[in-house]
Backbone as JSON Lines, residues from 0, in Angstrom:
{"i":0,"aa":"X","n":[-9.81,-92.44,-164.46],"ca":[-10.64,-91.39,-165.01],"c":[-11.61,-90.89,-163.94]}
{"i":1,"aa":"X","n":[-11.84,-89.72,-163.84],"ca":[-12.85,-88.97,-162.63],"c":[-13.93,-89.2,-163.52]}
{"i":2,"aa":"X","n":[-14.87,-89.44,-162.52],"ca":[-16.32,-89.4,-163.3],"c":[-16.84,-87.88,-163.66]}
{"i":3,"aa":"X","n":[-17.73,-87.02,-164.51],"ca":[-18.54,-86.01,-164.79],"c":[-19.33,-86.48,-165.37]}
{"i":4,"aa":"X","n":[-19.89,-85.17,-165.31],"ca":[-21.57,-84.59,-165.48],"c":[-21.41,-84.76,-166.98]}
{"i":5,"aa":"X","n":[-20.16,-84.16,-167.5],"ca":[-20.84,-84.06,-169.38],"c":[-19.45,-84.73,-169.35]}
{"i":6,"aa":"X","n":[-19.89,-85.58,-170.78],"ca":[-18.8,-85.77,-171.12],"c":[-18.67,-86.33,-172.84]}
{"i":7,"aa":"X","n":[-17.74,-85.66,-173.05],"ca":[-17.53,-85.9,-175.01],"c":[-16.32,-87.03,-175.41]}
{"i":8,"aa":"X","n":[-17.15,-87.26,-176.63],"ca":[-16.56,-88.7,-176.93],"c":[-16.32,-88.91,-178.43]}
{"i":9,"aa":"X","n":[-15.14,-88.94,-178.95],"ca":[-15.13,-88.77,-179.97],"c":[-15.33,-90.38,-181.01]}
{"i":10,"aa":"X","n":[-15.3,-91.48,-180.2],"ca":[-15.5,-92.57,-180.41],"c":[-16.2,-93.02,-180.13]}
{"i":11,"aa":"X","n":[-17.37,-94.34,-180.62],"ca":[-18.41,-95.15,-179.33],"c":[-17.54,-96.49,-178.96]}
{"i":12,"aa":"X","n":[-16.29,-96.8,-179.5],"ca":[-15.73,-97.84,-178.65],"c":[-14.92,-97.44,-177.32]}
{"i":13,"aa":"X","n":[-14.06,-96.05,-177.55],"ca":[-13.98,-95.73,-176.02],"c":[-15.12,-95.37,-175.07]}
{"i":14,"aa":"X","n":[-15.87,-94.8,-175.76],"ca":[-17.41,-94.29,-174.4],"c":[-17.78,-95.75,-173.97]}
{"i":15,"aa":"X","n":[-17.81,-96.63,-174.76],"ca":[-18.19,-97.9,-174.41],"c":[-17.62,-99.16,-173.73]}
{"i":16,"aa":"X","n":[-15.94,-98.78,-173.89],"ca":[-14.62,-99.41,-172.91],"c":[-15.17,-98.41,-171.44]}
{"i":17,"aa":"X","n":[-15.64,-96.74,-171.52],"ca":[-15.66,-96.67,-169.95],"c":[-17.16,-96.64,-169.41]}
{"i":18,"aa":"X","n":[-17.9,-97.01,-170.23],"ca":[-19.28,-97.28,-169.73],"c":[-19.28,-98.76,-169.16]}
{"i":19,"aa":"X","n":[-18.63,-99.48,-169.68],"ca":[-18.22,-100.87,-169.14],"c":[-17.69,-100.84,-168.03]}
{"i":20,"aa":"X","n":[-16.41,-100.16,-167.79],"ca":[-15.75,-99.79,-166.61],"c":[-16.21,-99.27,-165.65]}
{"i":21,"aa":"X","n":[-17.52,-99.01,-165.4],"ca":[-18.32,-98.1,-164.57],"c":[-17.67,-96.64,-164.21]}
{"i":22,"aa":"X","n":[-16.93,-96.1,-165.37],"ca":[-16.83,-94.8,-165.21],"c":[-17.18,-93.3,-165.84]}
{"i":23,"aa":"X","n":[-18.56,-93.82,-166.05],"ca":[-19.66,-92.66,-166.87],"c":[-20.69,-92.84,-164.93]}
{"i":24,"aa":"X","n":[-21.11,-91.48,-164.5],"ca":[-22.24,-91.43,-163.54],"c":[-23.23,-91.8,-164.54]}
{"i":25,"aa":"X","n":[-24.57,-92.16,-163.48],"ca":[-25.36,-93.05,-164.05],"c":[-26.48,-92.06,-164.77]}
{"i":26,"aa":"X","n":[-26.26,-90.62,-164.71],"ca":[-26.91,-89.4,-164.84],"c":[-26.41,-88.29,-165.46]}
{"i":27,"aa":"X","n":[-25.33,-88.87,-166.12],"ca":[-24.48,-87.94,-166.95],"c":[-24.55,-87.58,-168.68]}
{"i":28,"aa":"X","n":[-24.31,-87.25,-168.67],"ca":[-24.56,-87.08,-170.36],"c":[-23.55,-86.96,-171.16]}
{"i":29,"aa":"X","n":[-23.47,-88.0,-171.81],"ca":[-22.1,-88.19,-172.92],"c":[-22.66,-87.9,-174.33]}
{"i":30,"aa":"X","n":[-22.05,-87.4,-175.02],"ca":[-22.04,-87.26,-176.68],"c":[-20.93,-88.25,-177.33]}
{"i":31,"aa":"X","n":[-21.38,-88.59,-178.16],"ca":[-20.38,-89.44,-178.97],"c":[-20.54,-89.16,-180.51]}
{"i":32,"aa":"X","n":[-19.47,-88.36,-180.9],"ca":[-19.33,-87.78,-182.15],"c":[-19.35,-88.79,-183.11]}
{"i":33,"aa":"X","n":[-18.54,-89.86,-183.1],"ca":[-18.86,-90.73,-184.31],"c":[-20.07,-91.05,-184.51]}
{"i":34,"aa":"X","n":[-20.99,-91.47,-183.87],"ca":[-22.17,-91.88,-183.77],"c":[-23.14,-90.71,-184.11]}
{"i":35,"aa":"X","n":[-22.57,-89.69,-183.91],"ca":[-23.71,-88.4,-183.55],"c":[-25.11,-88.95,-182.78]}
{"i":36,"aa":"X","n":[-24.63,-89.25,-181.24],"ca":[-25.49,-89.44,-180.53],"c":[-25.15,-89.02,-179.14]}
{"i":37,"aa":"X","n":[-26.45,-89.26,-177.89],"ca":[-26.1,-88.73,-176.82],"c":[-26.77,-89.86,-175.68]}
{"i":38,"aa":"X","n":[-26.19,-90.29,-175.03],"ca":[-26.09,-91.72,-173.82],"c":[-26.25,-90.65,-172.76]}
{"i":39,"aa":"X","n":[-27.68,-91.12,-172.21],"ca":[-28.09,-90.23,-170.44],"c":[-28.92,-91.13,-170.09]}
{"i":40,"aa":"X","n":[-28.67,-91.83,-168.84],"ca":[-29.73,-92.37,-168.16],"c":[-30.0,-93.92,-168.84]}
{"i":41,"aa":"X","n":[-29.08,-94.25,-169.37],"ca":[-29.14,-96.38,-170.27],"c":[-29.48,-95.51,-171.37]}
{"i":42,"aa":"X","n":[-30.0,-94.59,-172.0],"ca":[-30.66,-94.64,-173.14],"c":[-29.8,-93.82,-174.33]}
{"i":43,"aa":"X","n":[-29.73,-94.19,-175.29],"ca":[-29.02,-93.66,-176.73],"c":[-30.28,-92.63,-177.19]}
{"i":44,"aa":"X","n":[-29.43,-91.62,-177.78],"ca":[-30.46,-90.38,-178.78],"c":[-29.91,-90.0,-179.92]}
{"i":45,"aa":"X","n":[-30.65,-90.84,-181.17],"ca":[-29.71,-90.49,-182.34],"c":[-29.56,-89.32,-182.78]}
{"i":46,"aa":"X","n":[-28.55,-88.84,-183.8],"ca":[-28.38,-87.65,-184.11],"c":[-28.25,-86.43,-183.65]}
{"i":47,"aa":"X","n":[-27.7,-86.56,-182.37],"ca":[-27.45,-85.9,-181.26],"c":[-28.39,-84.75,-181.1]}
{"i":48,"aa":"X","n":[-29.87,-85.31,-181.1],"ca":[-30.61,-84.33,-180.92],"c":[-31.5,-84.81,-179.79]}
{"i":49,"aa":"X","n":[-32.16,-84.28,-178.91],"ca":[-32.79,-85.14,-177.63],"c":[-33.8,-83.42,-176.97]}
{"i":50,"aa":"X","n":[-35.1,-84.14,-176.65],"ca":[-35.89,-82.86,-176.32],"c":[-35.44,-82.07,-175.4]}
{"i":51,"aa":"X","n":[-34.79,-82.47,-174.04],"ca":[-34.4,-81.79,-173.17],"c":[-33.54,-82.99,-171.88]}
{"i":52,"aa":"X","n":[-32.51,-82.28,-171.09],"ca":[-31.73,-83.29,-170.59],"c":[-31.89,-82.41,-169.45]}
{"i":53,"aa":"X","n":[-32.08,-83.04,-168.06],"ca":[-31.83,-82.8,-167.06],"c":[-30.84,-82.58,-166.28]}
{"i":54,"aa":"X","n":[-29.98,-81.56,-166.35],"ca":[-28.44,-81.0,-166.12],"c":[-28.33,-80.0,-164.39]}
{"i":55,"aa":"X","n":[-29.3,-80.49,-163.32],"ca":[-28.5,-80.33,-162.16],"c":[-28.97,-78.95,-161.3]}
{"i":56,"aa":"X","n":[-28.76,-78.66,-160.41],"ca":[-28.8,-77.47,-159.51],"c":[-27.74,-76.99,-158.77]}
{"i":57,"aa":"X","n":[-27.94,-75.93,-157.95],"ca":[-27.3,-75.42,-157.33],"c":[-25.99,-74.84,-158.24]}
{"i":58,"aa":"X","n":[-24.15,-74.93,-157.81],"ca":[-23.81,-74.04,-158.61],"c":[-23.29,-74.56,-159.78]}
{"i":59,"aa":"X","n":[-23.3,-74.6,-160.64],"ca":[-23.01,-75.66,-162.23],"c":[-21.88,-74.54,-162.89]}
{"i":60,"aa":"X","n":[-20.84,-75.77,-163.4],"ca":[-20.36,-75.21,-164.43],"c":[-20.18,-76.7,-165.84]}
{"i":61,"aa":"X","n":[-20.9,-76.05,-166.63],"ca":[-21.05,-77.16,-167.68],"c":[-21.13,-76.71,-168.95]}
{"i":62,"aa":"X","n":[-20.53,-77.99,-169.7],"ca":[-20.47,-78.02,-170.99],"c":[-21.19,-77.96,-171.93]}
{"i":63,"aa":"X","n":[-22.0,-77.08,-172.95],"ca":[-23.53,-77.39,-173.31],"c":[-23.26,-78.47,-174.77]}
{"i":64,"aa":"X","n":[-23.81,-79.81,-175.12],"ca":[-24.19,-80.15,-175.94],"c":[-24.5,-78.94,-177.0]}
{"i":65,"aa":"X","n":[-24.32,-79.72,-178.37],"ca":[-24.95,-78.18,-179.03],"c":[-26.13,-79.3,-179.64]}
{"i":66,"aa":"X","n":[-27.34,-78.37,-179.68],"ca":[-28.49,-78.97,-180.4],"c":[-29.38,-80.27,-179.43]}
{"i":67,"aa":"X","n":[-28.78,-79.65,-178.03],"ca":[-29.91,-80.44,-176.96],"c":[-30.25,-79.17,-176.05]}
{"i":68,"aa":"X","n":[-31.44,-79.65,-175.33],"ca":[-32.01,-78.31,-174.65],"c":[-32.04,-79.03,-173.32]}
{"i":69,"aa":"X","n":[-30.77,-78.39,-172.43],"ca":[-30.49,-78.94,-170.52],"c":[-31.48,-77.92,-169.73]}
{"i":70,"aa":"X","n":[-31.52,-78.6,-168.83],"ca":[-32.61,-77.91,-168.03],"c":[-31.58,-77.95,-166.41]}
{"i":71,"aa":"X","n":[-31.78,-76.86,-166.18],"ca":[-31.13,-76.8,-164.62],"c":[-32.1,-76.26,-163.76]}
{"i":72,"aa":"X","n":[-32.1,-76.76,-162.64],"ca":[-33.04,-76.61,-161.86],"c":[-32.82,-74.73,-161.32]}
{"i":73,"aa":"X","n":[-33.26,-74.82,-159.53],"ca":[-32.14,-73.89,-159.18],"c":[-30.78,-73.33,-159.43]}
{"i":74,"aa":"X","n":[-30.05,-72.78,-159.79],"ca":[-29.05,-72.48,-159.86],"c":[-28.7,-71.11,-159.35]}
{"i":75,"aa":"X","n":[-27.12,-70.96,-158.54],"ca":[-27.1,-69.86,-157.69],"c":[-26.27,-69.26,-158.76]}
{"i":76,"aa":"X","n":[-25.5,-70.13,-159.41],"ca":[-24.46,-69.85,-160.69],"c":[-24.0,-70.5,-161.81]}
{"i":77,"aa":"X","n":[-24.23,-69.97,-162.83],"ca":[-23.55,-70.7,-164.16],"c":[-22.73,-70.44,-164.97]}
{"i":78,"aa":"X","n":[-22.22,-71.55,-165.4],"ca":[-20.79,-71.11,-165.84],"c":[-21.0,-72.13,-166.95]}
{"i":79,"aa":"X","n":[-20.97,-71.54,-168.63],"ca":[-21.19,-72.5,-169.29],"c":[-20.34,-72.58,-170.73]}
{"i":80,"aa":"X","n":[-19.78,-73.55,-170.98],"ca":[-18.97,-73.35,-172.19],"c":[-19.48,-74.38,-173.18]}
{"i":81,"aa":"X","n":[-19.05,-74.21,-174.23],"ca":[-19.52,-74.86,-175.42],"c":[-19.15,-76.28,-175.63]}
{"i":82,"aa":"X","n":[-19.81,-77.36,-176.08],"ca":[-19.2,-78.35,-176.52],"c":[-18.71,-78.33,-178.06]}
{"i":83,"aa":"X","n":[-18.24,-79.1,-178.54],"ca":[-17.65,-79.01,-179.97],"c":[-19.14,-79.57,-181.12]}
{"i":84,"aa":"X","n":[-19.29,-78.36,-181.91],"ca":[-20.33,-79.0,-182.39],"c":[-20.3,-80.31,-184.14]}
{"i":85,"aa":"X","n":[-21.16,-80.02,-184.44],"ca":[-20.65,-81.17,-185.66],"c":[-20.86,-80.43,-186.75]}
{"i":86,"aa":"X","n":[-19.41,-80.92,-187.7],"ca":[-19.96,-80.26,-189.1],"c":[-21.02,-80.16,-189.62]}
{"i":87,"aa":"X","n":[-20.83,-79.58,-190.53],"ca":[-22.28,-79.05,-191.53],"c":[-23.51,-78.6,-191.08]}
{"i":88,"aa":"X","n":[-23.53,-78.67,-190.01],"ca":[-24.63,-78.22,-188.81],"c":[-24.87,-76.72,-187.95]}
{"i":89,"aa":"X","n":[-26.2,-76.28,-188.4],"ca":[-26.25,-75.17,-187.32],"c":[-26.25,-75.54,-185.65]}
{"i":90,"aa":"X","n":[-25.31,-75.83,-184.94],"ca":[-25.03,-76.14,-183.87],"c":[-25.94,-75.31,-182.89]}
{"i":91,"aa":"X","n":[-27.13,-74.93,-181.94],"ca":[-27.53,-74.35,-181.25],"c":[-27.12,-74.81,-180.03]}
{"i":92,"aa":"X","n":[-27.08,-74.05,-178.97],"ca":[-26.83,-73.86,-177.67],"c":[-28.23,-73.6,-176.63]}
{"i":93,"aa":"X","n":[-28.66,-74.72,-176.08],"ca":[-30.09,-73.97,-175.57],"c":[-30.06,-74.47,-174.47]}
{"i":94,"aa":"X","n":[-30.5,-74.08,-173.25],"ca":[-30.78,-74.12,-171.95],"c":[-31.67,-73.16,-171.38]}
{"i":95,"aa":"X","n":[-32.19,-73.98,-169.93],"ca":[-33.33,-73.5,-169.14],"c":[-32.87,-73.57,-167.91]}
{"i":96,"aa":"X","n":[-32.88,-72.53,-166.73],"ca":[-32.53,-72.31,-165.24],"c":[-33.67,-71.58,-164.83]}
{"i":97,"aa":"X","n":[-33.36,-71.82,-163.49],"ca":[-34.47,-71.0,-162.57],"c":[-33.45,-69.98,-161.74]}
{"i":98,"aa":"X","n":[-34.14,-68.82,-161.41],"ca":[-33.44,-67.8,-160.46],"c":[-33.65,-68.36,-158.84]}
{"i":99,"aa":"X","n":[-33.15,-68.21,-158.09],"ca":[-33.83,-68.66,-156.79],"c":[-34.26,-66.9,-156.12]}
{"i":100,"aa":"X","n":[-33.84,-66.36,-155.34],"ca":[-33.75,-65.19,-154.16],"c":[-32.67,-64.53,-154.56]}
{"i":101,"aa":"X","n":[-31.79,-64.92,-154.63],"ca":[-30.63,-64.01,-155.22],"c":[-30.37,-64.42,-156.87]}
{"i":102,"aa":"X","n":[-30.11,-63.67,-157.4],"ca":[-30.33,-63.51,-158.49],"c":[-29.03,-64.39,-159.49]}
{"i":103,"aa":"X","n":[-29.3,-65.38,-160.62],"ca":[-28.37,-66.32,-160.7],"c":[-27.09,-65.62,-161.41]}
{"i":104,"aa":"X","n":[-25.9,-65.97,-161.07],"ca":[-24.6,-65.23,-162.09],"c":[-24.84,-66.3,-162.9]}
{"i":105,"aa":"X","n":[-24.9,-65.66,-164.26],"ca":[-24.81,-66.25,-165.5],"c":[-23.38,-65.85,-166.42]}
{"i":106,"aa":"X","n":[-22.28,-66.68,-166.51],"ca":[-21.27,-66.64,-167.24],"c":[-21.29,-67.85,-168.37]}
{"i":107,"aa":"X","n":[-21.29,-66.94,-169.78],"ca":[-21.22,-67.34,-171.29],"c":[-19.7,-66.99,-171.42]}
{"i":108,"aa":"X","n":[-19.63,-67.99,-172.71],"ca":[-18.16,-67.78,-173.06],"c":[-17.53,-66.59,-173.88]}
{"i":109,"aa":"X","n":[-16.25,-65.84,-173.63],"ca":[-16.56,-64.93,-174.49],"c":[-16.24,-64.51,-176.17]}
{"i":110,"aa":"X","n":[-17.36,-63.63,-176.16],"ca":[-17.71,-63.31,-177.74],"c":[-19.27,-63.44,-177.87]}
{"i":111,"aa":"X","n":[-19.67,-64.14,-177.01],"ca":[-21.12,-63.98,-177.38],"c":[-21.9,-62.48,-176.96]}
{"i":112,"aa":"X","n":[-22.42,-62.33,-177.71],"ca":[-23.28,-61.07,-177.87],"c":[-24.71,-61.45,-177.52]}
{"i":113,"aa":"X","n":[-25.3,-60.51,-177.26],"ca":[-27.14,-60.65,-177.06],"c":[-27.72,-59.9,-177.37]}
{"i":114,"aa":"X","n":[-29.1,-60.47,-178.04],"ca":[-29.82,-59.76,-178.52],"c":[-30.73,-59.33,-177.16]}
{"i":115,"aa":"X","n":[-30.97,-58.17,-176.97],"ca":[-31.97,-57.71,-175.44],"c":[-30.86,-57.78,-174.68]}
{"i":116,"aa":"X","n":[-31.85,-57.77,-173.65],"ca":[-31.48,-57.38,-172.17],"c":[-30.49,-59.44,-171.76]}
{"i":117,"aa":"X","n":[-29.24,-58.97,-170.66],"ca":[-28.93,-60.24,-170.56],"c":[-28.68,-60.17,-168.77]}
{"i":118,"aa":"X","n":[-30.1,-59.08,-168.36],"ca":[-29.5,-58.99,-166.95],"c":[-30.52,-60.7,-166.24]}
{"i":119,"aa":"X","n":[-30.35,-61.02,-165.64],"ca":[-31.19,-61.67,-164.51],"c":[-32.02,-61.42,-163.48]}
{"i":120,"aa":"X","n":[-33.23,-61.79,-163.08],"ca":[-33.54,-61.46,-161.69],"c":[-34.15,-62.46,-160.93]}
{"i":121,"aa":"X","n":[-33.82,-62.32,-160.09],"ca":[-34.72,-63.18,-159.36],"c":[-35.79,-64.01,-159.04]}
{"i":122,"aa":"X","n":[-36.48,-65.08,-158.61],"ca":[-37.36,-65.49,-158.63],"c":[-38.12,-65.71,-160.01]}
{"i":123,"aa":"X","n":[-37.26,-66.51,-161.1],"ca":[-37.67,-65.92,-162.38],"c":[-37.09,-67.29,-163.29]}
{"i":124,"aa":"X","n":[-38.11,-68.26,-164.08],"ca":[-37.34,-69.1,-164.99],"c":[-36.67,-68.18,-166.17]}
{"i":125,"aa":"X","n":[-35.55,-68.61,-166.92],"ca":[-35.19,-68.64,-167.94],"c":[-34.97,-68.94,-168.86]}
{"i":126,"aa":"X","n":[-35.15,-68.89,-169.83],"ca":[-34.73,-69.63,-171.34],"c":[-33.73,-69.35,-171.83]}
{"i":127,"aa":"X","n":[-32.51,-69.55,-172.53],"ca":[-31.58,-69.03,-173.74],"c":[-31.24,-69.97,-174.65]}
{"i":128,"aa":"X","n":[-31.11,-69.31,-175.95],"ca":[-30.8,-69.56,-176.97],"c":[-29.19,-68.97,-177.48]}
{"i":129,"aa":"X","n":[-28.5,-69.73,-178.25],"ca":[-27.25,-69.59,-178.7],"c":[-27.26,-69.94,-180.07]}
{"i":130,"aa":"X","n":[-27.16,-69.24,-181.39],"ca":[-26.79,-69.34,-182.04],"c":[-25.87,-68.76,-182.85]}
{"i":131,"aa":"X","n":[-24.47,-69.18,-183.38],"ca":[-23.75,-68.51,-184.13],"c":[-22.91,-67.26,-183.34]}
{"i":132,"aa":"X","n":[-23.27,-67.6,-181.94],"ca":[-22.71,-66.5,-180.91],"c":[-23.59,-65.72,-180.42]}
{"i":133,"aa":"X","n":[-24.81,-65.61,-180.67],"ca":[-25.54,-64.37,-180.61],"c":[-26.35,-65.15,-179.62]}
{"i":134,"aa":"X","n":[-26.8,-64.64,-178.19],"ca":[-27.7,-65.01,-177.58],"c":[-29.4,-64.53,-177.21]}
{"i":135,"aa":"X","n":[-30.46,-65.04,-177.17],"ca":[-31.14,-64.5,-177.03],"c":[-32.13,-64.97,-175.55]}
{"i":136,"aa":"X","n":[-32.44,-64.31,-174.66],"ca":[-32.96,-65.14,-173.5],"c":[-34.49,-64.42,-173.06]}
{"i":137,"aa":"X","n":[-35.28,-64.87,-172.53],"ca":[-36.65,-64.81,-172.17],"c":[-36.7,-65.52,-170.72]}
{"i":138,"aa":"X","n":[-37.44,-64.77,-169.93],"ca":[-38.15,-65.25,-168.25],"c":[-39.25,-65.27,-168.17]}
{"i":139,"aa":"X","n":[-39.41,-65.67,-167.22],"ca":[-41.12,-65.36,-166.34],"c":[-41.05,-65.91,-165.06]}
């Protein structure tokens, strides 16, 4: 198994056969659907909800948890697709990047729509929100 950054789990006895195996990075972020929880850093987060996860710089392409808020540092580019969310649940999509000098490419999956403006600029944090497809994002 290659190690990654995200990774989904539909069991906690397999996440836990390759967490044993030393093949989860030690900084990665797994979800484990049976459990509805999320393993980053030794630590468990029940109900797969967690304030914010530290998800990386430079150029990322990643999977978003739904109903955790990743934070990316710099990023020159993103590329981000959905994880599978859980029944009965309003599943949100939320993340935070920074622009550096050139301005970050931001690629969502498609069908999502936005509410406002979805250009980028430079030198500029970001916020977005995902719900139900519809995105909504804020800078400064």
């Amino acid at each position: 198994m290659a190690k990654k950054k995200f990774n989904n789990y539909l069991r906690k006895a397999t996440f836990k056969r390759d967490l044993e195996a030393g093949n989860i990075l030690a900084d990665s972020i797994s979800f484990i659907k049976d459990i509805r929880a999320i393993y980053t850093h030794g630590e468990y987060y029940g109900s797969g909800c967690i304030t914010s996860v530290n998800s990386g710089t430079g150029e990322i392409t990643a999977e978003l948890i739904p109903n955790v808020f990743h934070v990316f540092g710099e990023v020159s580019a993103l590329n981000i697709s959905f994880g599978e969310g859980l029944p009965n649940m309003m599943n949100e999509y939320m993340f935070q990047f920074t622009s550096g000098v050139n301005p970050t490419v931001l690629t969502l999956p498609e069908g999502v729509k936005w509410i406002g403006s979805s250009v980028v600029k430079s030198n500029r944090t970001y916020q977005v929100s995902i719900l139900n497809n519809i995105a909504v994002m804020g800078g400064i």
